Amino acid sequence: AFAARPADVKRLRSAWEAATPVAERDSISLFGWDGMVALSNQQWDAAATAFRQMWQVSHCTPCGAYEWAYALDKGGHADSAIAVYRRIVEAPNSDLNGIEDGSWFPLAHLRLGEYYQEQGDKARALT
């Protein structure tokens, strides 16, 4: 999805749907797939909405948050993206396996630093 390859996302979603009975498809996964489809098509606002919904219904603090921030960022909503990136780096991880932190935590820090540098706030950028 991040590589803007909608055909691949469609193929992977179809494979997931074929392997996952309807009764086992939770809203977290469905919002996530909707977000990935929108992300792969560079439909930033639709992606941000889907990932925000995923984050809202999720069991973990970071789940869907980076994707939400990324979509806001790409869609030109800098202030909202900064707020979500900050939420990622400031909140404790409630995902007991830590997958989301290891994947997105460093990228959220990097992007926050870039924003602060662009704003001329060197101290916050370094932090």
C-alpha positions as MATLAB code, in Angstrom:
seq = 'AFAARPADVKRLRSAWEAATPVAERDSISLFGWDGMVALSNQQWDAAATAFRQMWQVSHCTPCGAYEWAYALDKGGHADSAIAVYRRIVEAPNSDLNGIEDGSWFPLAHLRLGEYYQEQGDKARALT';
ca = [
       0.000    0.000    0.000;
       2.807    2.422    0.881;
       4.377    1.668   -2.516;
       1.145    2.723   -4.286;
       0.497   -0.729   -5.748;
      -3.298   -1.095   -5.627;
      -3.359   -4.307   -7.668;
      -1.143   -6.002   -5.077;
      -3.290   -4.747   -2.205;
      -6.417   -5.982   -3.972;
      -4.816   -9.395   -4.530;
      -3.676   -9.667   -0.909;
      -7.057   -8.557    0.425;
      -8.783  -11.142   -1.772;
      -6.453  -13.839   -0.448;
      -7.175  -12.752    3.134;
     -10.926  -12.782    2.491;
     -10.690  -16.257    0.932;
      -8.819  -17.557    3.971;
     -10.865  -15.755    6.638;
     -14.474  -16.772    7.251;
     -16.864  -13.812    7.389;
     -17.659  -14.554   11.038;
     -13.968  -14.117   11.927;
     -13.459  -10.772   10.175;
     -13.229   -8.155   12.889;
     -13.667   -4.421   12.436;
      -9.968   -3.808   13.113;
      -9.003   -5.912   10.104;
     -11.749   -4.509    7.893;
     -10.824   -0.901    8.669;
      -7.175   -1.808    8.123;
      -7.854   -3.311    4.712;
     -10.047   -0.352    3.735;
      -7.217    1.944    4.766;
      -4.638   -0.025    2.806;
      -6.820    0.058   -0.306;
      -7.227    3.829    0.012;
      -3.532    4.290    0.806;
      -2.474    2.273   -2.243;
      -4.726    4.485   -4.387;
      -3.324    7.612   -2.712;
      -6.766    8.565   -1.426;
      -5.311   10.230    1.636;
      -8.497   11.410    3.365;
     -10.242    8.054    2.947;
      -7.129    6.285    4.232;
      -6.898    8.613    7.236;
     -10.548    7.975    8.086;
     -10.188    4.195    7.863;
      -7.017    4.100    9.951;
      -8.515    6.454   12.557;
     -11.472    4.079   12.818;
      -9.075    1.133   13.100;
      -7.188    2.876   15.888;
     -10.420    3.732   17.709;
     -11.639    0.120   17.844;
      -8.242   -1.487   18.347;
      -6.940   -3.259   21.430;
      -3.566   -1.544   21.265;
      -2.405    2.034   21.441;
      -0.308    2.154   18.264;
      -2.406   -0.085   15.986;
      -3.323    1.945   12.908;
      -1.941    5.172   14.337;
       1.140    5.442   12.118;
      -0.872    4.748    8.996;
      -3.414    7.357   10.139;
      -0.673    9.948   10.675;
       1.005    9.065    7.379;
      -2.247    9.526    5.442;
      -2.879   12.861    7.165;
       0.701   13.873    6.403;
       0.445   12.950    2.712;
      -2.983   14.591    2.486;
      -1.586   17.942    3.582;
      -3.004   17.980    7.111;
       0.286   18.750    8.865;
      -1.114   19.869   12.227;
      -3.309   16.775   12.524;
      -0.450   14.521   11.427;
       1.849   16.047   14.049;
      -0.783   15.458   16.739;
      -1.078   11.773   15.808;
       2.691   11.302   15.468;
       3.056   12.821   18.950;
       0.394   10.469   20.280;
       2.425    7.543   18.913;
       5.706    8.545   20.535;
       4.216    9.716   23.832;
       1.784    6.874   24.570;
       2.849    3.622   26.183;
       2.435    0.598   23.959;
      -0.525   -1.553   24.912;
       0.205   -4.118   22.192;
       1.799   -6.880   24.219;
       3.787   -8.313   21.327;
       5.339   -4.963   20.435;
       5.115   -5.376   16.662;
       3.597   -1.955   16.068;
       6.181   -0.135   18.177;
       9.120   -1.760   16.432;
       7.708   -0.956   13.022;
       6.333    2.550   13.340;
       7.706    4.157   16.514;
      11.066    5.119   14.933;
       9.371    6.452   11.790;
       7.005    8.593   13.850;
       9.995   10.035   15.728;
      11.806   10.727   12.460;
       8.848   12.519   10.897;
       8.249   14.599   14.014;
      11.897   15.618   13.920;
      11.555   16.601   10.284;
       8.487   18.713   11.037;
      10.209   20.486   13.913;
      13.286   21.107   11.781;
      11.088   22.569    9.026;
       9.549   24.872   11.654;
      13.014   25.988   12.777;
      12.707   24.324   16.206;
      16.120   22.664   16.342;
      15.876   21.654   20.005;
      12.628   19.735   19.513;
      13.902   18.276   16.248;
      16.947   16.847   18.011;
      14.846   15.466   20.829;
];
